[in-house]
Coordinates of C-alpha atoms and ligand atoms in Angstrom, one line a residue:
Chain A
M687 CA 28.0 17.9 -3.6
S688 CA 30.0 18.5 -0.7
K689 CA 27.9 21.3 0.9
Y690 CA 25.4 18.7 1.2
I691 CA 27.2 16.2 3.0
G692 CA 26.7 16.1 6.6
E693 CA 23.9 18.8 6.3
S694 CA 20.2 18.9 6.8
V695 CA 18.8 19.5 3.6
K696 CA 15.3 21.5 3.6
R697 CA 12.9 19.8 0.9
V698 CA 11.5 22.7 -1.6
E699 CA 8.3 21.0 -2.3
D700 CA 7.1 21.2 1.0
K701 CA 5.1 24.8 1.2
R702 CA 2.1 23.6 -1.1
F703 CA 1.8 20.8 1.0
T704 CA 2.0 22.8 4.5
T705 CA -0.2 25.2 3.4
G706 CA -3.2 22.9 1.7
K707 CA -2.2 24.0 -1.8
G708 CA -1.0 20.3 -2.7
R709 CA -2.9 18.6 -5.7
Y710 CA -3.8 15.5 -5.4
T711 CA -6.0 13.2 -7.8
D712 CA -9.9 13.4 -5.8
D713 CA -8.5 17.6 -5.5
I714 CA -9.1 17.9 -9.6
V715 CA -12.2 19.0 -10.6
L716 CA -12.8 18.9 -14.2
P717 CA -15.5 20.6 -15.9
G718 CA -18.6 18.5 -16.4
M719 CA -17.2 15.9 -14.2
T720 CA -19.2 13.1 -12.9
Y721 CA -18.6 10.9 -10.3
A722 CA -18.3 7.2 -10.2
Y723 CA -19.1 4.5 -7.4
I724 CA -18.2 0.7 -7.9
L725 CA -20.2 -1.8 -6.5
R726 CA -18.3 -4.6 -5.3
S727 CA -19.0 -8.5 -4.0
P728 CA -19.6 -8.9 -0.7
H729 CA -18.8 -12.7 -0.9
A730 CA -15.6 -13.9 -1.1
H731 CA -16.4 -16.7 -4.0
A732 CA -20.1 -16.4 -5.9
R733 CA -21.6 -17.2 -8.8
I734 CA -23.5 -13.8 -10.5
N735 CA -26.8 -15.2 -11.3
S736 CA -28.6 -11.7 -12.7
I737 CA -28.0 -7.8 -11.9
D738 CA -30.6 -5.8 -11.9
T739 CA -30.1 -2.4 -12.9
A740 CA -33.2 -0.8 -14.3
K741 CA -34.0 0.8 -11.0
A742 CA -30.9 1.9 -10.4
K743 CA -30.7 3.5 -14.0
N744 CA -33.8 5.7 -13.5
M745 CA -32.8 7.7 -10.8
D746 CA -32.2 11.3 -10.8
G747 CA -28.6 12.3 -11.5
V748 CA -27.5 8.8 -12.5
V749 CA -25.7 8.8 -15.7
A750 CA -25.1 4.9 -16.6
I751 CA -24.2 2.2 -15.0
F752 CA -22.5 -0.6 -16.8
T753 CA -21.8 -4.2 -15.6
G754 CA -19.0 -7.1 -16.6
K755 CA -21.8 -8.3 -19.5
D756 CA -21.1 -4.8 -21.2
I757 CA -17.3 -5.1 -20.1
A758 CA -17.5 -8.1 -21.8
N759 CA -19.4 -7.1 -25.1
A760 CA -17.2 -4.2 -25.6
E761 CA -14.6 -6.6 -25.6
I762 CA -12.1 -4.9 -23.3
N763 CA -9.3 -7.4 -22.1
G764 CA -9.1 -7.4 -18.3
V765 CA -5.6 -5.5 -16.7
P766 CA -2.5 -7.7 -17.5
C767 CA 0.5 -9.6 -15.2
G768 CA 3.6 -7.6 -16.2
W769 CA 6.0 -10.6 -15.1
Q770 CA 5.8 -14.4 -16.3
V771 CA 7.2 -17.1 -14.1
D772 CA 6.5 -20.5 -15.9
F773 CA 6.2 -23.8 -13.9
K774 CA 9.4 -25.7 -13.4
N775 CA 8.2 -28.6 -16.0
G776 CA 8.1 -25.2 -18.9
D777 CA 4.5 -25.0 -18.8
T778 CA 3.2 -21.4 -19.4
M779 CA 2.6 -19.4 -15.9
H780 CA -1.3 -19.5 -15.6
E781 CA -2.7 -15.8 -16.2
P782 CA -6.2 -16.1 -16.1
P783 CA -8.0 -12.8 -17.0
H784 CA -8.7 -10.2 -14.4
P785 CA -11.4 -8.2 -15.8
L786 CA -12.8 -4.5 -15.1
L787 CA -15.6 -5.5 -13.8
V788 CA -16.7 -9.5 -13.2
A789 CA -19.4 -10.9 -15.3
D790 CA -19.7 -14.3 -14.4
K791 CA -18.5 -14.7 -10.3
A792 CA -16.5 -12.7 -7.9
R793 CA -13.8 -14.1 -7.1
H794 CA -12.8 -12.1 -3.7
V795 CA -14.1 -9.5 -1.7
G796 CA -14.2 -6.4 -3.6
D797 CA -14.3 -7.7 -6.5
G798 CA -16.2 -5.2 -9.0
I799 CA -19.8 -5.9 -10.1
A800 CA -21.0 -2.6 -11.7
I801 CA -20.0 0.8 -12.1
V802 CA -22.6 3.8 -11.2
I803 CA -21.9 6.9 -12.7
A804 CA -23.8 10.1 -11.3
E805 CA -23.9 13.9 -11.2
D806 CA -22.2 13.5 -7.4
R807 CA -20.7 11.0 -5.4
Y808 CA -23.9 10.9 -2.8
I809 CA -26.2 9.9 -6.0
A810 CA -24.1 7.2 -7.2
R811 CA -23.7 5.7 -4.0
D812 CA -27.4 5.6 -3.4
A813 CA -28.2 4.5 -6.7
A814 CA -25.5 1.3 -6.2
D815 CA -27.9 0.5 -3.2
E816 CA -30.5 -0.2 -5.7
I817 CA -28.6 -2.5 -8.0
E818 CA -30.0 -6.4 -7.3
V819 CA -27.5 -8.8 -8.0
D820 CA -28.6 -12.5 -7.4
Y821 CA -25.0 -14.4 -6.1
E822 CA -25.1 -18.1 -5.6
I823 CA -22.6 -18.3 -2.7
L824 CA -19.4 -21.0 -3.4
D825 CA -17.1 -22.2 -1.1
A826 CA -13.9 -20.1 -0.8
V827 CA -10.5 -21.0 -0.1
V828 CA -8.2 -18.3 1.7
S829 CA -5.5 -20.4 2.4
P830 CA -2.4 -20.5 0.1
E831 CA -1.3 -24.0 1.5
K832 CA -4.9 -25.3 1.2
A833 CA -5.4 -23.9 -2.2
A834 CA -2.9 -26.3 -3.5
A835 CA -4.7 -29.2 -2.6
A836 CA -6.9 -31.3 -5.6
D837 CA -10.2 -30.9 -3.8
A838 CA -9.8 -27.0 -3.1
P839 CA -12.4 -24.8 -4.2
R840 CA -11.4 -23.9 -7.7
V841 CA -11.1 -19.9 -8.0
H842 CA -10.7 -20.0 -12.2
D843 CA -13.2 -22.6 -13.4
E844 CA -10.9 -22.8 -16.4
L845 CA -8.3 -23.6 -14.7
P846 CA -7.3 -27.3 -14.0
N847 CA -6.6 -26.3 -10.1
N848 CA -5.4 -23.4 -8.4
M849 CA -1.9 -23.4 -9.6
A850 CA -0.2 -20.1 -11.0
F851 CA 3.0 -21.9 -11.2
D852 CA 5.8 -23.2 -9.7
W853 CA 9.4 -22.6 -9.2
S854 CA 12.6 -23.5 -7.7
L855 CA 16.1 -22.1 -7.4
G856 CA 19.7 -22.9 -5.6
N857 CA 21.4 -26.6 -6.1
P858 CA 19.6 -30.0 -6.6
I859 CA 17.3 -30.9 -3.8
D860 CA 18.5 -34.2 -3.3
E861 CA 21.9 -33.1 -2.4
V862 CA 20.5 -30.3 -0.1
D863 CA 18.0 -33.2 1.0
A864 CA 21.0 -35.5 1.8
A865 CA 22.9 -33.0 3.8
I866 CA 20.0 -32.2 5.9
E867 CA 19.7 -35.9 6.6
S868 CA 22.9 -36.1 7.5
A869 CA 23.1 -32.9 9.5
H870 CA 24.7 -32.8 13.1
H871 CA 22.0 -30.8 14.0
V872 CA 18.6 -29.3 11.9
T873 CA 16.5 -26.6 13.0
S874 CA 13.2 -26.3 11.2
L875 CA 10.8 -23.8 11.6
D876 CA 7.2 -23.2 9.9
F877 CA 6.7 -19.2 9.1
V878 CA 3.0 -17.4 8.2
N879 CA 4.4 -14.1 6.6
Q880 CA 0.7 -12.9 6.9
R881 CA -1.0 -10.9 3.9
L882 CA -1.1 -7.2 4.8
V883 CA -2.7 -4.0 3.5
A884 CA -0.3 -1.1 2.5
N885 CA -2.7 1.7 3.6
A886 CA -1.6 4.2 2.1
I887 CA -3.1 7.4 3.7
E888 CA -4.6 8.8 0.5
P889 CA -7.3 6.5 -0.6
R890 CA -6.6 5.4 -4.7
S891 CA -8.3 8.0 -7.3
A892 CA -8.7 7.9 -10.8
I893 CA -10.4 10.4 -13.1
G894 CA -10.9 9.1 -17.0
H895 CA -11.3 12.4 -19.2
Y896 CA -12.3 11.4 -22.7
D897 CA -12.0 14.9 -25.2
T898 CA -14.1 14.2 -27.8
T899 CA -12.2 17.1 -30.3
N900 CA -9.3 15.6 -30.4
D901 CA -10.0 11.8 -29.5
H902 CA -7.4 11.9 -26.9
Y903 CA -7.7 10.2 -23.6
T904 CA -6.2 11.7 -20.1
L905 CA -6.1 9.5 -17.1
Y906 CA -5.3 11.2 -13.5
T907 CA -4.4 8.7 -11.1
S908 CA -3.0 8.0 -8.0
S909 CA -0.1 6.3 -9.1
Q910 CA 3.4 5.7 -8.6
N911 CA 4.4 4.4 -11.8
P912 CA 2.5 6.4 -14.9
H913 CA 4.5 5.3 -17.4
L914 CA 4.2 1.9 -17.4
I915 CA -0.1 2.2 -16.6
R916 CA 0.0 4.1 -19.8
L917 CA 1.7 1.1 -21.6
L918 CA 0.1 -1.5 -19.6
M919 CA -3.3 0.1 -20.5
C920 CA -2.8 1.1 -23.9
A921 CA -1.6 -2.1 -24.9
F922 CA -3.0 -4.7 -23.3
V923 CA -6.6 -3.4 -22.4
L924 CA -8.3 -0.9 -24.1
N925 CA -6.3 -1.3 -27.2
L926 CA -5.5 2.1 -27.8
P927 CA -2.4 4.0 -29.4
E928 CA -0.3 5.4 -26.8
H929 CA 0.1 8.8 -28.1
K930 CA -3.6 9.2 -27.6
V931 CA -3.4 8.8 -23.6
R932 CA -1.8 10.7 -21.7
V933 CA -1.4 9.7 -17.9
V934 CA -1.1 12.0 -14.9
S935 CA 0.2 11.3 -11.6
P936 CA -0.1 14.5 -9.4
D937 CA 0.7 14.5 -6.0
V938 CA 0.8 10.9 -4.6
G939 CA -0.2 10.6 -0.8
G940 CA 1.8 7.7 -0.1
G941 CA 2.2 4.3 -1.7
F942 CA 4.7 1.8 -0.2
G943 CA 4.5 -0.5 -3.6
S944 CA 0.6 -0.7 -3.8
K945 CA 0.2 2.5 -6.2
I946 CA 2.9 0.6 -8.8
F947 CA 0.4 -1.5 -10.0
H948 CA -2.0 -1.4 -13.1
Y949 CA -5.6 -1.1 -11.4
T950 CA -8.7 -2.3 -12.8
E951 CA -10.2 1.6 -12.0
E952 CA -8.2 3.3 -14.1
A953 CA -9.0 1.5 -17.2
L954 CA -12.6 1.4 -16.4
V955 CA -13.1 5.3 -16.0
T956 CA -11.0 5.9 -18.8
W957 CA -13.4 3.5 -20.7
C958 CA -16.3 4.7 -19.2
S959 CA -15.5 8.5 -19.9
G960 CA -15.1 7.7 -23.9
Q961 CA -18.7 6.1 -23.4
I962 CA -20.5 9.0 -22.2
K963 CA -18.1 11.7 -23.1
R964 CA -17.3 13.5 -19.9
P965 CA -14.8 13.0 -16.9
V966 CA -15.4 10.4 -14.7
K967 CA -13.7 10.3 -11.4
W968 CA -13.7 7.6 -8.5
T969 CA -11.9 7.6 -5.2
A970 CA -11.5 4.8 -3.2
E971 CA -13.2 5.0 0.5
R972 CA -11.1 3.7 3.0
S973 CA -12.7 0.1 3.5
E974 CA -12.8 -0.3 -0.3
S975 CA -9.0 0.1 -0.2
F976 CA -8.8 -2.5 2.2
V977 CA -10.1 -4.8 -0.4
T978 CA -9.2 -3.5 -3.8
D979 CA -5.3 -2.2 -3.0
A980 CA -3.0 -4.9 -3.5
H981 CA -1.8 -6.7 -0.2
G982 CA 1.6 -7.9 0.4
R983 CA 3.3 -10.7 2.2
D984 CA 0.9 -13.9 2.6
H985 CA 3.9 -16.5 2.4
V986 CA 3.3 -19.9 4.1
T987 CA 6.9 -21.6 4.6
K988 CA 8.6 -24.6 6.1
A989 CA 12.4 -24.3 6.5
D990 CA 15.3 -26.0 7.3
M991 CA 18.7 -25.3 8.1
A992 CA 21.6 -28.0 9.0
F993 CA 24.7 -27.4 10.7
D994 CA 27.7 -29.3 11.4
Q995 CA 29.0 -29.9 15.0
D996 CA 31.3 -26.2 15.2
G997 CA 28.0 -25.0 14.0
K998 CA 28.8 -24.4 10.3
I999 CA 25.9 -23.8 8.2
T1000 CA 25.8 -27.1 5.7
A1001 CA 22.0 -26.7 3.8
L1002 CA 19.0 -24.4 3.6
R1003 CA 16.1 -26.3 2.7
V1004 CA 13.0 -23.4 1.9
K1005 CA 9.5 -24.5 0.8
T1006 CA 7.1 -21.8 0.7
Y1007 CA 3.3 -21.7 -0.6
A1008 CA 2.6 -18.1 -1.7
G1009 CA -0.9 -16.7 -2.3
M1010 CA -1.5 -14.6 -5.3
G1011 CA -4.8 -13.5 -4.5
A1012 CA -8.1 -14.3 -6.7
Y1013 CA -5.8 -12.8 -10.0
L1014 CA -2.0 -12.0 -10.7
S1015 CA -1.2 -8.7 -9.9
T1016 CA 1.5 -6.5 -12.5
F1017 CA 3.9 -7.8 -10.6
A1018 CA 3.0 -10.3 -8.1
P1019 CA 4.8 -13.5 -9.8
A1020 CA 8.3 -11.6 -9.0
V1021 CA 7.5 -11.4 -5.2
P1022 CA 8.2 -14.8 -3.7
T1023 CA 10.7 -15.9 -6.9
Y1024 CA 13.2 -13.5 -7.8
L1025 CA 13.0 -11.1 -5.3
H1026 CA 12.8 -13.9 -2.4
G1027 CA 14.8 -16.6 -3.4
T1028 CA 17.6 -14.7 -4.5
L1029 CA 18.0 -13.4 -1.1
L1030 CA 18.3 -16.9 0.8
Q1031 CA 22.1 -16.7 0.7
G1032 CA 22.0 -14.0 3.1
L1033 CA 25.4 -13.0 4.8
Y1034 CA 26.5 -16.7 5.4
T1035 CA 28.7 -18.7 3.2
T1036 CA 25.7 -21.9 3.0
P1037 CA 26.7 -24.0 0.4
L1038 CA 24.0 -25.8 -0.3
I1039 CA 20.3 -24.1 -0.8
N1040 CA 17.5 -25.0 -2.4
V1041 CA 14.3 -23.0 -2.5
D1042 CA 10.6 -24.1 -3.9
V1043 CA 7.5 -21.9 -4.1
V1044 CA 4.2 -22.6 -5.2
A1045 CA 2.3 -19.6 -6.2
T1046 CA -1.5 -20.6 -6.2
F1047 CA -4.8 -18.7 -6.3
T1048 CA -7.1 -17.8 -3.6
N1049 CA -10.4 -15.8 -2.6
T1050 CA -8.6 -13.1 -1.8
V1051 CA -7.2 -9.7 -2.5
A1052 CA -4.6 -9.8 -5.1
V1053 CA -1.4 -9.6 -3.7
D1054 CA 1.9 -7.9 -4.7
A1055 CA 5.2 -6.1 -4.0
Y1056 CA 5.0 -4.2 -0.8
R1057 CA 7.7 -2.6 1.0
G1058 CA 10.8 -4.4 0.4
A1059 CA 8.6 -7.4 -1.9
G1060 CA 9.9 -10.9 -0.9
R1061 CA 13.1 -9.8 0.7
P1062 CA 11.7 -9.0 4.2
E1063 CA 10.3 -12.6 4.0
A1064 CA 13.6 -13.9 3.1
T1065 CA 15.5 -12.5 5.4
Y1066 CA 13.4 -12.7 8.2
L1067 CA 13.0 -16.2 7.8
L1068 CA 16.9 -16.7 7.5
E1069 CA 18.0 -14.7 10.5
R1070 CA 14.9 -16.9 12.6
L1071 CA 16.7 -20.1 11.2
V1072 CA 20.2 -18.7 12.5
E1073 CA 18.9 -17.7 15.9
N1074 CA 17.1 -20.4 16.7
G1075 CA 19.7 -22.6 15.6
A1076 CA 22.2 -20.7 17.9
H1077 CA 19.3 -21.4 20.9
E1078 CA 19.1 -24.7 20.2
M1079 CA 22.8 -25.8 20.0
G1080 CA 23.8 -23.3 22.8
I1081 CA 26.1 -21.1 20.8
D1082 CA 25.9 -17.2 21.2
P1083 CA 23.8 -15.8 18.3
A1084 CA 26.6 -13.2 17.3
E1085 CA 29.1 -16.2 17.9
L1086 CA 27.3 -18.5 15.4
R1087 CA 26.9 -15.6 12.5
F1088 CA 31.1 -15.0 13.0
K1089 CA 31.3 -18.6 12.3
N1090 CA 29.4 -18.7 8.8
F1091 CA 29.8 -15.3 7.8
I1092 CA 31.2 -14.9 4.1
P1093 CA 34.8 -13.7 4.5
A1094 CA 35.3 -9.9 3.4
F1095 CA 35.8 -9.6 -0.3
D1096 CA 36.2 -5.5 -1.5
G1097 CA 35.0 -6.8 -5.1
V1098 CA 38.2 -5.1 -6.6
D1099 CA 41.3 -7.1 -5.6
Q1100 CA 39.1 -9.7 -4.6
P1101 CA 36.1 -10.9 -7.1
G1102 CA 32.6 -10.6 -6.3
Y1103 CA 30.8 -13.6 -4.3
Q1104 CA 28.7 -16.0 -6.1
T1105 CA 26.0 -17.2 -4.1
Q1106 CA 23.8 -20.2 -4.6
V1107 CA 21.3 -18.7 -5.6
A1108 CA 22.0 -16.4 -8.6
L1109 CA 22.9 -13.4 -7.4
Q1110 CA 26.7 -12.1 -7.1
Y1111 CA 27.3 -9.7 -4.2
D1112 CA 29.5 -6.6 -5.5
S1113 CA 31.5 -6.4 -1.8
G1114 CA 31.2 -6.9 1.5
N1115 CA 32.6 -6.9 5.1
Y1116 CA 30.0 -8.8 7.4
E1117 CA 32.4 -9.1 10.4
E1118 CA 33.3 -5.5 10.7
V1119 CA 30.0 -4.3 10.8
L1120 CA 28.1 -6.7 13.1
K1121 CA 31.6 -6.2 15.2
K1122 CA 30.9 -2.2 15.4
A1123 CA 27.4 -3.1 15.9
L1124 CA 28.3 -5.1 19.2
E1125 CA 30.2 -2.6 20.5
M1126 CA 27.8 -0.2 20.2
V1127 CA 25.3 -1.9 21.8
G1128 CA 27.8 -2.7 24.6
Y1129 CA 26.7 -6.7 23.6
D1130 CA 28.5 -8.5 26.2
D1131 CA 26.8 -6.5 29.1
L1132 CA 23.9 -6.6 27.5
R1133 CA 23.8 -10.8 27.7
A1134 CA 25.1 -10.9 30.8
Q1135 CA 22.0 -8.2 32.3
Q1136 CA 19.5 -10.7 30.3
K1137 CA 21.3 -14.0 32.3
N1138 CA 21.0 -12.0 35.6
A1139 CA 17.3 -10.9 34.8
S1140 CA 16.4 -13.9 33.7
E1141 CA 18.1 -15.5 37.2
R1142 CA 16.2 -13.2 39.2
R1143 CA 13.1 -14.2 36.9
T1144 CA 12.5 -11.0 36.1
L1145 CA 12.1 -9.0 32.6
Chain B
M1294 CA -32.3 21.3 1.3
N1295 CA -31.1 23.8 3.9
Q1296 CA -29.5 27.3 3.8
V1297 CA -26.7 27.4 5.5
S1298 CA -24.5 30.3 6.3
I1299 CA -20.6 29.2 7.6
T1300 CA -17.8 31.2 7.9
V1301 CA -14.7 29.9 6.2
N1302 CA -11.4 31.5 6.7
G1303 CA -13.2 34.4 7.9
K1304 CA -15.6 34.1 4.8
K1305 CA -19.3 34.1 5.0
H1306 CA -20.7 31.4 2.8
E1307 CA -24.2 31.6 2.3
R1308 CA -25.4 28.0 0.7
E1309 CA -27.8 25.5 -0.3
V1310 CA -26.9 21.9 1.1
S1311 CA -28.5 18.7 1.4
S1312 CA -28.9 17.4 5.3
R1313 CA -26.8 14.6 4.9
M1314 CA -23.9 16.7 3.1
L1315 CA -20.9 16.3 5.4
L1316 CA -18.6 19.3 6.6
V1317 CA -15.8 18.0 4.7
H1318 CA -17.8 17.5 1.1
F1319 CA -18.9 21.0 1.3
L1320 CA -15.2 22.4 2.5
R1321 CA -13.6 20.0 -0.6
D1322 CA -16.6 20.1 -3.3
V1323 CA -18.6 23.2 -2.8
L1324 CA -16.0 25.9 -1.9
Q1325 CA -12.7 23.8 -3.7
L1326 CA -10.8 24.0 -0.5
T1327 CA -9.4 21.0 -0.8
G1328 CA -6.6 20.9 1.5
T1329 CA -9.0 19.2 3.8
H1330 CA -8.1 15.4 3.0
I1331 CA -10.3 12.6 3.4
G1332 CA -8.3 9.5 4.5
C1333 CA -10.9 6.9 6.0
D1334 CA -14.0 8.8 6.0
T1335 CA -14.6 7.0 9.4
S1336 CA -13.5 9.4 12.0
S1337 CA -10.1 7.3 12.3
C1338 CA -7.2 9.0 10.6
G1339 CA -7.5 12.7 11.3
A1340 CA -6.6 14.1 7.7
C1341 CA -9.8 15.9 7.3
T1342 CA -9.3 18.0 10.8
V1343 CA -10.0 21.4 10.5
L1344 CA -11.2 24.1 13.4
L1345 CA -14.8 24.7 14.4
D1346 CA -14.8 28.1 16.4
G1347 CA -11.4 27.5 17.3
K1348 CA -11.7 23.6 18.3
A1349 CA -10.5 20.7 16.2
V1350 CA -13.1 18.3 15.0
K1351 CA -13.0 15.5 12.2
A1352 CA -15.0 17.2 9.7
C1353 CA -15.8 13.9 8.0
T1354 CA -18.2 13.1 10.7
F1355 CA -19.4 16.1 11.0
L1356 CA -22.4 17.4 8.9
A1357 CA -22.0 20.7 7.3
V1358 CA -25.6 21.7 8.7
Q1359 CA -24.0 21.4 12.0
A1360 CA -21.7 24.3 10.9
D1361 CA -24.1 26.5 10.2
G1362 CA -23.7 30.2 11.6
R1363 CA -20.3 28.9 13.2
Q1364 CA -16.3 29.7 12.1
V1365 CA -14.6 27.1 10.4
T1366 CA -10.4 27.4 10.1
T1367 CA -9.0 25.1 7.3
I1368 CA -5.3 24.9 6.3
E1369 CA -5.7 27.7 4.0
G1370 CA -6.7 30.0 6.7
L1371 CA -4.2 29.2 9.2
S1372 CA -1.6 32.0 8.0
D1373 CA -2.3 35.3 8.0
G1374 CA -2.8 35.7 4.0
N1375 CA -0.1 38.1 3.5
G1376 CA 2.3 35.1 2.4
S1377 CA 3.9 34.6 5.5
L1378 CA 3.7 31.2 7.1
H1379 CA 2.2 30.3 10.4
P1380 CA 5.1 28.9 12.6
L1381 CA 3.8 25.6 12.8
Q1382 CA 4.0 25.4 8.4
E1383 CA 7.6 26.6 8.7
A1384 CA 8.2 24.1 11.4
F1385 CA 7.0 21.1 9.6
N1386 CA 9.5 22.0 6.6
E1387 CA 12.2 22.7 8.9
C1388 CA 12.1 19.6 10.9
H1389 CA 11.0 17.4 7.9
G1390 CA 7.6 16.7 9.8
L1391 CA 6.0 15.6 6.3
Q1392 CA 7.1 12.9 3.5
C1393 CA 3.9 12.4 1.0
G1394 CA 1.9 15.3 2.6
F1395 CA -1.3 14.0 2.5
C1396 CA -1.6 14.0 6.8
T1397 CA 0.0 17.6 7.4
P1398 CA -2.7 19.5 6.7
G1399 CA -4.8 17.5 9.4
M1400 CA -1.5 17.4 11.5
I1401 CA -0.9 21.2 11.5
M1402 CA -4.9 21.6 12.7
M1403 CA -4.7 19.3 15.4
A1404 CA -1.5 20.6 16.3
S1405 CA -2.9 24.1 16.4
D1406 CA -5.5 23.3 18.6
L1407 CA -3.1 22.2 20.8
L1408 CA -1.1 24.9 21.2
A1409 CA -3.8 27.3 21.6
R1410 CA -4.5 25.2 25.0
N1411 CA -1.6 24.3 25.8
A1412 CA 1.3 26.5 24.8
S1413 CA 4.6 24.3 25.8
P1414 CA 3.5 20.9 25.3
S1415 CA 5.5 18.1 26.4
E1416 CA 6.4 15.3 24.2
G1417 CA 4.1 13.2 26.0
E1418 CA 1.5 15.7 25.7
I1419 CA 1.9 16.2 21.7
R1420 CA 2.0 12.7 21.1
H1421 CA -1.4 12.2 23.2
A1422 CA -3.1 15.3 21.4
L1423 CA -2.0 13.4 17.9
E1424 CA -3.1 10.2 18.3
G1425 CA -6.1 10.9 16.5
N1426 CA -4.1 11.6 13.5
F1427 CA -2.6 9.1 11.5
C1428 CA 0.4 9.1 9.4
R1429 CA 1.7 6.3 7.2
C1430 CA 4.8 7.9 5.6
T1431 CA 7.1 9.7 8.9
G1432 CA 6.9 7.5 11.7
Y1433 CA 6.1 10.3 13.8
H1434 CA 9.1 11.3 15.4
N1435 CA 9.3 14.5 13.0
I1436 CA 5.9 15.7 13.6
V1437 CA 6.6 15.8 17.0
R1438 CA 9.5 17.5 16.9
S1439 CA 8.0 19.8 14.6
V1440 CA 5.2 20.8 17.0
Q1441 CA 7.7 21.5 20.0
H1442 CA 10.1 23.6 17.8
A1443 CA 6.5 25.7 16.4
A1444 CA 5.7 25.9 20.3
E1445 CA 9.1 27.6 20.8
K1446 CA 8.9 29.8 17.7
I1447 CA 5.4 30.8 19.0
Q1448 CA 6.7 31.7 22.6
S1449 CA 10.1 33.2 21.2
N1450 CA 8.2 35.7 19.1
A1451 CA 5.7 36.4 22.2
Ligands
FES1513 S1 -10.8 11.7 6.9 FE1 -11.9 12.1 8.6 S2 -10.6 10.9 10.1 FE2 -9.9 10.0 8.4
FES1514 S1 3.7 12.5 5.3 FE1 2.2 11.1 4.4 S2 1.1 10.3 5.7 FE2 2.0 11.7 6.7

């Protein structure tokens, strides 16, 4: 290894990318391949009264059109969620079906209504324009917090409310409440960690290829997670034995998490290929990526941090409403829970922590793991509280952190550090790290300059 | 349908195309030159950048019929074809100017247009020239370094 340490190591894969010889999913052309366009709901919430595909089906070059009814009639399941978080009272998580195409109602802008398969991309899109859908527009709910209200529009009619699950972690809430009530100082903040689109530069793409002679399927997909997609698609969606299905992820043009999940389009092109006995390619347009790629974040949080008169943190209380979107994406429940609550000890000795999460369905695109997934949200709120607490109490923010750091422990002679929120840290020396960082930036000078500048009322 | 004659990477292609066919689909679907990518289909990302008579254009917002009788250069035609790479292609590897590589052909084509106009651009000029090209992976610094490095290579060979 030593010849690599401190050396610049050139990537071995670059030549194909710099010469235009990369092989991304949409670059693949199979003999007899058809092109799919998916007609999507322009409404956040709408009942589908009827769909008329007759005109589109008769157009030259159209091979087949399938709607949500066809999928339901074929008894194809929806894509599953792969992570179960049950309610605090033990009730099972609400996991409503996420059909490949919806038959009864659209639950977010971009929900799939029909797939048009044609000889080329242009025809598929033209034909989709000729499909008549009679929508009855319903009231929509988009805020994770408002979705929890009893009178909020119901995203899934079969559920008693919009709750996917609720969850908590840490110390008993009454102990945390009591510590906050009796504290010397409490810093309270409201956070909106807004939803975002991952926007990998390569739009998602999938090709389903059913080989009639061998009764075997191949799915090419722009994915970070081909093995798991094969498992989920075979076992839960299409009911196929895994040895009959090969999933290929060729070069992938960025993902940042958004290409880890099992998407409806993957199972849809695979199934369609079996129906028409020809390969079916679907590639998202950018505007389609916005309304079909899993989004990130969407947390609405209220948090309180309690301090004693010396600036020691005595308690932390976090209440988060986590928007799941209209359906539970593959890992969505893990993000605001196990990947979020467990980070709230941070680097501090806070003795009492309680985090409470309510996950709700909204008429929005499904949310899932994106760059850090739950952990940046936790770290952001924690450090904002510490920073604001310092300013409110007139203590230097670095000083406040030094007061509260977990003392250095190496995890060998000293044991690991057991947090209040399940994790055990292996080792850490936060004080030294911050000291070094302060030295490197010339912290005291920076603060002096800052003071000077604000006295002169300039930035 | 329209008869067009488009010279791509030095080779003349005579084809029938529909009036609405985009140049990027002509390159990718008709000629199977898939090095030119589609990232947005709305002239925002620059992944589809090619040279038309030596000048950079976004092929997703250009009709194949508009290229009739003209010369197109794609990423596949940038080097001399004898196995050696264009200095930009070398520099992107040497300066770690790419990760997933999806934006890279567009970046390189745009940069080649810049270097043809300005043999030793400043950092600011490079950033200005590449402002229509998005990269979601690298954070751009190493792309700028790659272009600077390529400019130096070309100058020292001149
Ligand atoms: S695909 Fe042409 S600019 Fe994005
Ligand atoms: S290298 Fe991935 S988008 Fe630029």
